Amino acid sequence: MKKISFKSPFGILLFVIVPLTLILVISGIRLDLTKEKRYTLSESTIKVLESVKKPVTVDVYLEGDFPASFKQLQSETKFMLEEFRKINPKIDFKFIDPIKTKMSQDTLMAMGMQPSILPDIKDGKVSQITLFPYAVVKYDKRGVSIPLVVQQTNINADDQLRKSIENLEYNLASNIKTVATDKRKKIGILVNQDELRPEEFQGFMNLALESYDAGPIIPKNNVELTLEDLPLLKRMSALVIAKPRKAFTDNEKVILDQYIMNGGKTLWMIDAVNAEMDTLTRSKKVMPFPVDMNMTDFFFNYGLRINPALVKDVKKFALLKLVTGEVGGNPQYSSLPWPYFPLGIAENDNPITKNINPVKFEFPTSIDTLGGRKFKTKVLFESSERTLLKQVPNYVELKEIASVDSLGQMEKPSTPKIFAVALEGKFSSAYASRIERKSYPGFKSQSPDNKMIVIADGDIGRNKVMKGQALPLGVDMLTDEQFGNEQFLRNALDYLLDDSNLIDLRNRNIEERLLDRHRIADEKTKWQWINLLLPLVIIGLLGGLFFWMRKKKFA
């Protein structure tokens, strides 16, 4: 019998490729050959999964008869959860068909799931399919419902599916971390500077309490933050300052400076100008004026300057619903452009702002970044190239809606203005060489690696209140629009407080490799014949070659 050479093509196939394939199949090892490493879990996700100590169950309500696009989402979700289970066998999952199991819509909606209603066309008949594309993560008597489809308006179904798949690893891993974490981080809400009222801040509190413990920070002397408040501040992983309207004292600034130097994260929502829409609606005009928070030198230390001038964006703006007429005694409403409510639209791949609805700002001012600092400064939102600046004090009138492009009194064209920034790195104290440092025990001149977010709009975290009830954050009941304020602030908190850097997964991009649909339609018949006949031709040729070789050998 003739020996098979190891170096021959057949020898390589028999002794290398076949054994290697069997090893990979038996061991379950998969090779990710995609350019963007689509099927490889990040180190952050692996650390989160390895930290889970008790069983986690994920119920996925993506089973049944639904369109092919959701079949793809089902397949991607199943693959992701299988990878999770390989890392930690305590993580298990199952797919549930809510229709087959006869679960009522009321039960599913009570679990926090909203239905997706899709058209279904079969045999020329149009019907509707109701889906609940959610997953429910359960851990030790705790649970959370996760929407698997990205809730972003004004995008087509293909983009929505792609964004949902891009967000899948972060979505699942971050929620598993949330429910499986026994000790949650604490967020302090500063209550001393005439900030937003509780009913106006309820939406933010609700989103913060989903993943963290949040509560008010009230100075013990009810006047200002002092050294007596240090024990409480030190227990807070982050401090939120939402629309302060009373100036900070010099002593409070030292307390806040040292809170940051000791690793405390901060989220600032600052109004440099006082302008309220309620007053404008009642009187048709309002006189905005600058607000001095005594924080200019404080923010200058971080390379920031918040300017006391209103930003008007005549390209990216929200609509304002007003009464514009009357028919038969009934008021007639119209939605009109209002440049004082610019929209923050993500134009970069920052994980805080990616794949969310436009964020609504109300009478924002702008932030200048001064540079020359050793930490990183990242712009989160800025206005368009068609920006106007209105100096204050100056009147803002509703009649400006009729001529949004026109220059008014004390207005001038401007370059794009920054609404929100994130700072990251080691911060230096503003009081390192000042006498105030002696009043603080254990004074620190530099912080460890730290983060901060500054937003030049105090109303970005304010929810509307109707009949004494707080509406969801980012919902405009008059225009029936859902803005991205809630998701933006949720991402901001996760960015500040997530030590595992899971938030970076929101930057994952999946490259679309789509077939040319026009070419498919034009060449459909040709490729059908090729697919039908080519295998037969190949088999015939191989059969003929085998017959010829056999005949030559034994003739």
Coordinates of C-alpha atoms in Angstrom, one line a residue:
M1 CA 0.0 0.0 0.0
K2 CA 1.4 3.4 -1.0
K3 CA 2.2 5.7 2.0
I4 CA 0.6 9.1 2.1
S5 CA 3.2 11.9 2.3
F6 CA 2.7 14.3 5.2
K7 CA 3.7 17.2 2.9
S8 CA 1.2 16.3 0.1
P9 CA -2.1 18.2 -0.1
F10 CA -4.0 15.1 0.9
G11 CA -1.6 14.6 3.8
I12 CA -2.1 18.2 5.0
L13 CA -5.9 17.7 4.8
L14 CA -5.8 14.3 6.6
F15 CA -3.2 15.0 9.3
V16 CA -3.7 18.8 10.0
I17 CA -7.0 20.3 8.8
V18 CA -9.3 17.4 9.8
P19 CA -7.8 16.9 13.3
L20 CA -7.8 20.6 13.9
T21 CA -11.4 20.9 12.8
L22 CA -12.4 18.0 15.1
I23 CA -10.6 19.7 18.1
L24 CA -12.4 23.0 17.5
V25 CA -15.8 21.3 17.2
I26 CA -15.4 19.1 20.3
S27 CA -13.9 21.9 22.4
G28 CA -16.5 24.5 21.3
I29 CA -13.7 27.0 20.4
R30 CA -14.7 29.5 17.7
L31 CA -12.5 31.6 15.6
D32 CA -13.7 35.2 15.1
L33 CA -12.5 36.2 11.6
T34 CA -14.6 39.4 11.4
K35 CA -12.8 42.7 11.0
E36 CA -14.5 44.3 13.9
K37 CA -14.3 41.2 16.2
R38 CA -18.0 41.0 16.2
Y39 CA -18.2 37.7 18.0
T40 CA -15.5 38.3 20.6
L41 CA -16.5 39.4 24.1
S42 CA -14.6 42.4 25.5
E43 CA -12.4 42.1 28.6
S44 CA -14.9 44.4 30.5
T45 CA -17.7 42.0 29.8
I46 CA -15.7 39.0 30.8
K47 CA -14.8 40.6 34.1
V48 CA -18.4 41.4 34.8
L49 CA -19.5 37.8 34.0
E50 CA -16.8 36.3 36.1
S51 CA -17.9 38.4 39.1
V52 CA -21.4 36.8 39.2
K53 CA -21.6 34.5 42.2
K54 CA -25.2 33.4 42.1
P55 CA -27.4 31.9 39.3
V56 CA -28.6 34.4 36.7
T57 CA -31.5 33.6 34.4
V58 CA -32.3 35.5 31.2
D59 CA -35.8 35.1 29.8
V60 CA -35.8 36.2 26.1
Y61 CA -39.2 36.9 24.6
L62 CA -38.0 36.4 21.0
E63 CA -39.6 33.1 20.1
G64 CA -42.3 32.5 17.6
D65 CA -43.4 33.5 14.1
F66 CA -42.0 36.9 13.3
P67 CA -40.2 38.7 10.4
A68 CA -36.7 37.7 9.3
S69 CA -35.1 40.8 10.8
F70 CA -36.2 39.8 14.2
K71 CA -35.0 36.3 13.5
Q72 CA -31.5 37.8 13.0
L73 CA -31.8 39.6 16.3
Q74 CA -32.9 36.4 17.9
S75 CA -29.9 34.6 16.5
E76 CA -27.5 37.3 17.7
T77 CA -29.0 37.3 21.2
K78 CA -28.8 33.5 21.4
F79 CA -25.2 33.5 20.3
M80 CA -24.3 36.3 22.8
L81 CA -25.9 34.5 25.7
E82 CA -24.2 31.2 24.8
E83 CA -20.9 33.1 25.0
F84 CA -21.9 34.5 28.4
R85 CA -22.7 30.9 29.6
K86 CA -19.2 29.7 28.5
I87 CA -17.6 32.3 30.6
N88 CA -19.8 31.6 33.6
P89 CA -22.1 28.5 33.8
K90 CA -24.2 30.3 36.4
I91 CA -25.7 32.4 33.6
D92 CA -28.5 30.5 31.9
F93 CA -31.2 31.6 29.4
K94 CA -34.3 30.5 27.7
F95 CA -36.4 31.8 24.8
I96 CA -40.1 32.2 25.4
D97 CA -43.0 32.6 22.9
P98 CA -45.5 34.8 24.8
I99 CA -48.2 33.9 22.3
K100 CA -47.7 30.1 22.6
T101 CA -47.5 30.3 26.4
K102 CA -50.7 32.5 26.4
M103 CA -49.2 35.3 28.3
S104 CA -51.5 38.3 28.4
Q105 CA -50.3 41.7 27.1
D106 CA -51.3 43.2 30.4
T107 CA -48.9 40.9 32.2
L108 CA -46.0 41.7 29.9
M109 CA -46.6 45.4 30.1
A110 CA -46.7 45.2 33.9
M111 CA -43.2 43.7 33.6
G112 CA -42.1 46.9 31.8
M113 CA -42.4 45.7 28.2
Q114 CA -44.0 47.7 25.5
P115 CA -45.3 45.9 22.4
S116 CA -43.9 46.3 18.9
I117 CA -46.6 46.1 16.2
L118 CA -45.4 45.1 12.8
P119 CA -47.2 44.6 9.5
D120 CA -47.1 41.1 8.0
I121 CA -47.9 40.5 4.4
K122 CA -48.7 36.9 3.3
D123 CA -50.5 35.8 0.1
G124 CA -51.5 39.4 -0.6
K125 CA -53.1 39.8 2.8
V126 CA -51.9 42.4 5.4
S127 CA -52.1 41.5 9.1
Q128 CA -50.3 42.7 12.2
I129 CA -47.8 40.9 14.4
T130 CA -47.4 41.9 18.0
L131 CA -44.0 41.3 19.5
F132 CA -42.3 42.0 22.8
P133 CA -38.6 42.2 21.9
Y134 CA -37.4 42.2 25.5
A135 CA -35.2 40.1 27.8
V136 CA -35.8 39.8 31.6
V137 CA -32.7 39.3 33.8
K138 CA -33.4 37.6 37.1
Y139 CA -31.0 37.3 40.0
D140 CA -31.7 36.5 43.7
K141 CA -35.3 37.8 43.7
R142 CA -34.4 40.8 41.7
G143 CA -35.1 41.4 38.0
V144 CA -35.0 44.0 35.2
S145 CA -36.6 44.2 31.8
I146 CA -34.3 45.0 28.9
P147 CA -35.5 46.3 25.5
L148 CA -33.5 44.5 22.8
V149 CA -34.4 47.0 20.1
V150 CA -32.8 50.5 20.2
Q151 CA -35.5 53.1 20.9
Q152 CA -34.4 55.8 18.4
T153 CA -36.7 57.8 16.2
N154 CA -36.2 58.8 12.6
I155 CA -34.2 55.8 11.5
N156 CA -35.2 53.0 9.2
A157 CA -35.8 49.4 10.2
D158 CA -32.4 48.2 8.9
D159 CA -30.5 50.9 10.8
Q160 CA -32.5 50.2 14.0
L161 CA -31.7 46.4 13.8
R162 CA -28.0 47.1 13.2
K163 CA -27.8 49.6 16.1
S164 CA -29.7 47.0 18.3
I165 CA -27.1 44.3 17.5
E166 CA -24.2 46.8 18.1
N167 CA -25.7 47.6 21.5
L168 CA -26.5 44.0 22.4
E169 CA -23.4 43.1 24.4
Y170 CA -23.5 46.4 26.4
N171 CA -27.2 46.1 27.0
L172 CA -27.0 42.5 28.4
A173 CA -23.7 42.8 30.3
S174 CA -24.6 46.2 32.0
N175 CA -28.0 45.0 33.1
I176 CA -26.5 41.7 34.4
K177 CA -24.0 43.8 36.4
T178 CA -26.8 46.0 37.7
V179 CA -29.0 43.2 39.1
A180 CA -26.0 41.0 40.3
T181 CA -24.3 43.8 42.2
D182 CA -25.2 43.5 45.9
K183 CA -23.5 46.7 47.0
R184 CA -24.7 49.6 44.8
K185 CA -22.8 52.9 44.5
K186 CA -24.3 56.0 46.0
I187 CA -25.2 59.3 44.3
G188 CA -25.7 62.5 46.2
I189 CA -28.2 65.1 44.9
L190 CA -27.1 68.5 46.3
V191 CA -30.0 70.3 47.9
N192 CA -28.9 73.8 49.1
Q193 CA -28.6 76.1 46.1
D194 CA -32.3 76.5 45.1
E195 CA -32.0 73.6 42.7
L196 CA -34.9 71.9 40.8
R197 CA -37.9 71.0 43.0
P198 CA -38.4 67.3 43.8
E199 CA -41.4 66.9 41.3
E200 CA -39.3 68.5 38.6
F201 CA -36.4 66.1 39.3
Q202 CA -38.4 62.9 39.7
G203 CA -37.6 61.6 36.3
F204 CA -33.9 61.8 36.9
M205 CA -34.3 60.2 40.3
N206 CA -36.2 57.3 38.8
L207 CA -33.4 56.6 36.2
A208 CA -30.7 57.0 38.9
L209 CA -32.4 54.5 41.2
E210 CA -32.5 51.8 38.5
S211 CA -28.8 51.2 39.0
Y212 CA -27.7 53.2 42.0
D213 CA -28.7 54.4 45.5
A214 CA -29.5 58.1 45.2
G215 CA -30.6 60.6 47.9
P216 CA -30.3 64.3 48.9
I217 CA -27.3 66.0 50.4
I218 CA -28.5 68.7 52.7
P219 CA -26.0 70.7 54.7
K220 CA -26.2 70.0 58.4
N221 CA -26.4 73.7 59.2
N222 CA -29.0 74.3 56.4
V223 CA -26.9 77.2 55.2
E224 CA -23.8 75.9 53.4
L225 CA -21.6 72.8 53.0
T226 CA -19.1 72.6 55.9
L227 CA -16.5 70.2 57.3
E228 CA -19.4 68.6 59.2
D229 CA -20.8 67.3 55.9
L230 CA -17.6 65.5 54.9
P231 CA -18.5 62.1 56.3
L232 CA -21.7 62.0 54.2
L233 CA -20.0 63.3 51.1
K234 CA -17.2 60.7 51.4
R235 CA -19.9 58.0 51.1
M236 CA -21.0 59.4 47.8
S237 CA -19.4 58.0 44.6
A238 CA -20.9 60.9 42.6
L239 CA -22.5 64.3 43.3
V240 CA -25.2 65.8 41.1
I241 CA -25.7 69.6 41.0
A242 CA -28.9 70.3 39.0
K243 CA -29.7 73.9 38.2
P244 CA -28.3 75.8 41.2
R245 CA -29.7 79.4 41.5
K246 CA -28.0 80.5 44.7
A247 CA -24.3 81.4 44.6
F248 CA -21.8 79.0 46.1
T249 CA -19.8 80.4 49.0
D250 CA -16.0 80.3 49.0
N251 CA -16.0 77.7 51.8
E252 CA -18.3 75.5 49.7
K253 CA -16.0 75.7 46.7
V254 CA -13.2 74.3 48.9
I255 CA -15.4 71.4 50.1
L256 CA -16.4 70.6 46.5
D257 CA -12.8 70.9 45.3
Q258 CA -11.6 68.4 47.9
Y259 CA -14.5 66.1 47.2
I260 CA -13.2 65.9 43.6
M261 CA -9.6 65.6 44.7
N262 CA -10.6 62.5 46.8
G263 CA -12.0 60.8 43.7
G264 CA -15.6 62.0 43.8
K265 CA -17.4 62.2 40.4
T266 CA -19.5 65.2 39.6
L267 CA -22.3 65.9 37.1
W268 CA -23.0 69.7 36.7
M269 CA -26.2 71.1 35.1
I270 CA -25.6 74.8 35.2
D271 CA -27.7 77.8 34.0
A272 CA -25.5 80.9 33.5
V273 CA -28.7 82.8 32.4
N274 CA -32.1 82.9 34.1
A275 CA -34.8 82.4 31.4
E276 CA -38.0 80.6 32.1
M277 CA -40.4 79.4 29.5
D278 CA -43.4 79.6 31.8
T279 CA -42.9 83.4 32.1
L280 CA -42.5 83.7 28.4
T281 CA -45.7 81.8 27.6
R282 CA -47.8 84.0 30.0
S283 CA -46.4 87.4 29.1
K284 CA -45.2 86.7 25.5
K285 CA -41.8 88.1 26.4
V286 CA -39.2 87.7 29.1
M287 CA -36.0 89.5 30.1
P288 CA -33.2 86.9 30.7
F289 CA -30.4 88.0 32.9
P290 CA -27.0 86.6 33.9
V291 CA -26.7 84.4 37.0
D292 CA -23.5 84.7 39.0
M293 CA -22.9 81.4 40.7
N294 CA -19.5 82.5 42.0
M295 CA -18.0 79.5 40.1
T296 CA -16.0 81.2 37.3
D297 CA -12.6 80.5 39.0
F298 CA -13.7 77.0 40.0
F299 CA -14.5 75.9 36.4
F300 CA -11.5 77.9 35.0
N301 CA -9.3 75.5 37.0
Y302 CA -10.7 72.7 34.8
G303 CA -10.2 74.6 31.6
L304 CA -13.8 75.6 31.2
R305 CA -15.7 78.9 31.0
I306 CA -19.5 79.0 31.0
N307 CA -20.6 82.1 29.0
P308 CA -23.6 84.2 30.0
A309 CA -25.1 84.5 26.5
L310 CA -28.0 82.5 25.1
V311 CA -27.4 80.2 22.2
K312 CA -29.8 80.2 19.3
D313 CA -29.5 77.3 16.8
V314 CA -31.5 78.1 13.6
K315 CA -30.7 74.7 12.1
K316 CA -31.1 72.1 14.8
F317 CA -34.0 73.0 17.1
A318 CA -37.1 71.7 18.8
L319 CA -40.6 72.7 18.0
L320 CA -42.8 74.8 20.2
K321 CA -46.6 74.2 20.1
L322 CA -48.6 77.4 20.3
V323 CA -52.2 78.6 19.8
T324 CA -52.2 80.3 16.4
G325 CA -55.9 80.7 15.7
E326 CA -59.4 79.8 16.6
V327 CA -62.2 78.0 14.7
G328 CA -65.7 77.9 16.2
G329 CA -64.4 78.8 19.6
N330 CA -61.8 76.0 19.6
P331 CA -58.2 77.0 19.7
Q332 CA -56.0 75.9 16.8
Y333 CA -52.4 74.8 17.6
S334 CA -49.3 74.8 15.4
S335 CA -45.8 73.4 16.0
L336 CA -43.3 76.1 15.2
P337 CA -39.5 76.3 15.2
W338 CA -38.0 77.7 18.4
P339 CA -34.2 78.2 18.1
Y340 CA -33.8 78.8 21.9
F341 CA -34.5 75.0 22.3
P342 CA -31.6 73.6 20.3
L343 CA -31.2 69.9 19.8
G344 CA -28.1 67.9 20.8
I345 CA -27.5 65.4 18.0
A346 CA -24.6 63.0 18.3
E347 CA -22.0 63.7 15.6
N348 CA -19.2 61.6 16.9
D349 CA -18.7 58.1 18.4
N350 CA -18.7 59.1 22.0
P351 CA -20.4 56.2 24.0
I352 CA -22.4 58.7 26.1
T353 CA -24.2 60.1 23.2
K354 CA -24.2 57.4 20.6
N355 CA -27.5 55.8 19.4
I356 CA -29.9 58.0 21.4
N357 CA -32.7 60.4 20.4
P358 CA -31.8 64.1 20.0
V359 CA -31.4 65.7 23.4
K360 CA -33.5 68.8 24.1
F361 CA -31.8 71.9 25.6
E362 CA -33.8 74.8 26.9
F363 CA -32.2 78.3 26.8
P364 CA -28.7 76.9 27.0
T365 CA -25.6 79.0 27.1
S366 CA -22.2 77.8 25.9
I367 CA -18.9 76.3 27.2
D368 CA -15.5 77.4 26.2
T369 CA -12.6 74.9 26.5
L370 CA -9.4 76.7 27.4
G371 CA -6.9 74.0 26.8
G372 CA -3.5 73.7 28.5
R373 CA -4.6 71.0 30.9
K374 CA -3.2 67.6 31.3
F375 CA -6.5 65.8 31.4
K376 CA -8.8 64.9 28.4
T377 CA -11.7 67.1 27.4
K378 CA -14.3 65.5 25.2
V379 CA -17.1 67.5 23.6
L380 CA -20.5 65.7 23.9
F381 CA -22.9 68.2 22.2
E382 CA -22.5 71.4 20.3
S383 CA -24.7 73.6 18.1
S384 CA -24.7 73.7 14.3
E385 CA -22.8 76.0 12.0
R386 CA -25.9 78.2 11.9
T387 CA -25.6 79.6 15.4
L388 CA -26.5 83.0 16.8
L389 CA -25.6 84.4 20.2
K390 CA -27.9 86.7 22.2
Q391 CA -26.3 88.8 24.8
V392 CA -28.2 89.4 28.0
P393 CA -29.9 91.2 29.6
N394 CA -32.1 91.3 26.5
Y395 CA -35.7 90.6 25.6
V396 CA -36.8 87.1 24.3
E397 CA -40.2 87.3 22.6
L398 CA -42.5 84.7 21.2
K399 CA -42.8 86.7 18.0
E400 CA -39.2 85.8 17.1
I401 CA -40.7 82.5 15.8
A402 CA -41.8 84.4 12.7
S403 CA -38.2 85.2 11.8
V404 CA -35.8 82.6 13.3
D405 CA -33.0 83.5 10.8
S406 CA -33.1 87.2 11.4
L407 CA -30.6 89.0 13.6
G408 CA -32.3 90.7 16.6
Q409 CA -31.0 93.3 18.9
M410 CA -27.6 92.4 20.5
E411 CA -27.4 89.2 18.4
K412 CA -24.5 88.1 16.2
P413 CA -23.6 85.0 14.1
S414 CA -21.2 82.6 15.8
T415 CA -19.3 79.4 15.2
P416 CA -20.7 76.2 16.8
K417 CA -21.0 76.5 20.5
I418 CA -20.4 73.7 23.0
F419 CA -23.3 72.6 25.3
A420 CA -21.8 69.7 27.2
V421 CA -18.3 68.3 27.9
A422 CA -16.8 65.3 29.7
L423 CA -13.4 65.7 31.5
E424 CA -11.3 62.7 32.3
G425 CA -7.9 62.3 34.0
K426 CA -6.0 63.5 37.1
F427 CA -7.3 66.9 38.2
S428 CA -5.3 69.5 40.1
S429 CA -6.7 71.5 43.0
A430 CA -7.5 75.1 42.5
Y431 CA -6.4 75.7 46.1
A432 CA -3.0 73.9 46.1
S433 CA -1.1 77.2 46.5
R434 CA -3.8 79.2 48.4
I435 CA -4.3 79.8 52.1
E436 CA -7.7 78.0 52.0
R437 CA -5.9 74.7 52.0
K438 CA -5.1 75.1 55.7
S439 CA -8.8 75.0 56.6
Y440 CA -9.2 71.5 55.2
P441 CA -7.8 68.5 57.1
G442 CA -5.9 66.1 54.9
F443 CA -5.8 68.5 52.0
K444 CA -5.0 66.9 48.6
S445 CA -3.4 68.8 45.7
Q446 CA -4.2 66.2 43.0
S447 CA -6.9 63.7 42.4
P448 CA -6.6 60.1 41.3
D449 CA -8.0 59.3 37.8
N450 CA -11.3 61.0 37.9
K451 CA -14.2 62.1 35.7
M452 CA -16.6 65.1 35.4
I453 CA -19.4 66.2 33.1
V454 CA -20.5 69.8 32.7
I455 CA -23.6 70.8 30.9
A456 CA -24.5 74.5 30.2
D457 CA -28.2 74.0 30.8
G458 CA -29.9 73.5 34.1
D459 CA -33.2 72.3 32.5
I460 CA -31.7 69.3 30.7
G461 CA -32.6 67.1 33.7
R462 CA -36.0 68.7 34.5
N463 CA -39.1 66.7 33.7
K464 CA -42.5 68.4 32.9
V465 CA -45.2 68.3 35.6
M466 CA -48.8 67.9 34.7
K467 CA -51.6 68.2 37.3
G468 CA -49.1 67.6 40.0
Q469 CA -47.7 64.4 38.4
A470 CA -44.2 64.2 37.0
L471 CA -44.0 63.2 33.4
P472 CA -41.1 60.9 32.1
L473 CA -37.9 62.8 31.5
G474 CA -37.6 64.0 27.9
V475 CA -41.3 63.7 27.0
D476 CA -42.9 66.7 25.5
M477 CA -46.7 66.2 25.8
L478 CA -47.6 69.2 23.6
T479 CA -45.7 68.0 20.5
D480 CA -45.8 64.3 21.4
E481 CA -42.1 63.9 21.1
Q482 CA -39.7 61.7 23.0
F483 CA -36.3 63.4 23.4
G484 CA -33.1 61.6 24.5
N485 CA -32.5 63.5 27.8
E486 CA -33.2 60.4 29.9
Q487 CA -30.9 58.1 28.0
F488 CA -28.2 60.8 27.8
L489 CA -28.2 61.3 31.6
R490 CA -28.3 57.6 32.3
N491 CA -25.3 57.1 30.0
A492 CA -23.6 60.0 31.8
L493 CA -24.0 58.4 35.2
D494 CA -22.8 55.1 33.8
Y495 CA -19.7 56.8 32.3
L496 CA -18.9 58.5 35.6
L497 CA -19.5 55.4 37.9
D498 CA -18.7 52.3 35.8
D499 CA -15.2 51.2 36.9
S500 CA -15.3 48.3 34.4
N501 CA -15.6 50.6 31.4
L502 CA -18.6 48.7 30.0
I503 CA -19.8 52.1 28.6
D504 CA -17.1 51.8 25.9
L505 CA -19.0 48.9 24.3
R506 CA -21.6 51.4 23.1
N507 CA -19.0 52.5 20.6
R508 CA -19.0 49.1 18.9
N509 CA -19.6 49.4 15.1
I510 CA -20.8 46.6 13.0
E511 CA -19.9 47.1 9.3
E512 CA -22.9 46.4 7.0
R513 CA -22.1 44.0 4.2
L514 CA -25.3 44.1 2.2
L515 CA -26.1 42.4 -1.0
D516 CA -26.9 44.5 -4.1
R517 CA -30.7 44.1 -4.3
H518 CA -31.0 45.6 -7.8
R519 CA -28.4 43.1 -9.1
I520 CA -30.2 40.3 -7.3
A521 CA -33.4 41.2 -9.1
D522 CA -31.7 41.6 -12.5
E523 CA -29.6 38.4 -12.3
K524 CA -31.9 36.2 -10.2
T525 CA -32.6 33.6 -13.0
K526 CA -28.9 33.3 -14.0
W527 CA -27.7 32.6 -10.5
Q528 CA -30.6 30.1 -9.9
W529 CA -29.4 28.1 -13.0
I530 CA -25.8 28.4 -11.9
N531 CA -26.6 27.1 -8.4
L532 CA -28.6 24.2 -9.9
L533 CA -26.2 23.1 -12.6
L534 CA -22.8 23.9 -11.3
P535 CA -22.8 21.2 -8.5
L536 CA -24.0 18.6 -11.1
V537 CA -21.2 19.6 -13.5
I538 CA -18.6 19.4 -10.7
I539 CA -19.8 16.0 -9.7
G540 CA -19.8 14.8 -13.3
L541 CA -16.3 16.0 -13.8
L542 CA -15.0 14.4 -10.7
G543 CA -16.8 11.2 -11.5
G544 CA -15.3 11.2 -15.0
L545 CA -11.8 12.0 -13.6
F546 CA -12.1 9.1 -11.1
F547 CA -13.3 6.7 -13.9
W548 CA -10.4 7.8 -16.2
M549 CA -7.8 7.3 -13.4
R550 CA -9.2 3.9 -12.5
K551 CA -9.2 2.8 -16.1
K552 CA -5.6 4.0 -16.7
K553 CA -4.4 2.2 -13.6
F554 CA -6.1 -1.2 -14.1
A555 CA -6.4 -1.4 -17.9

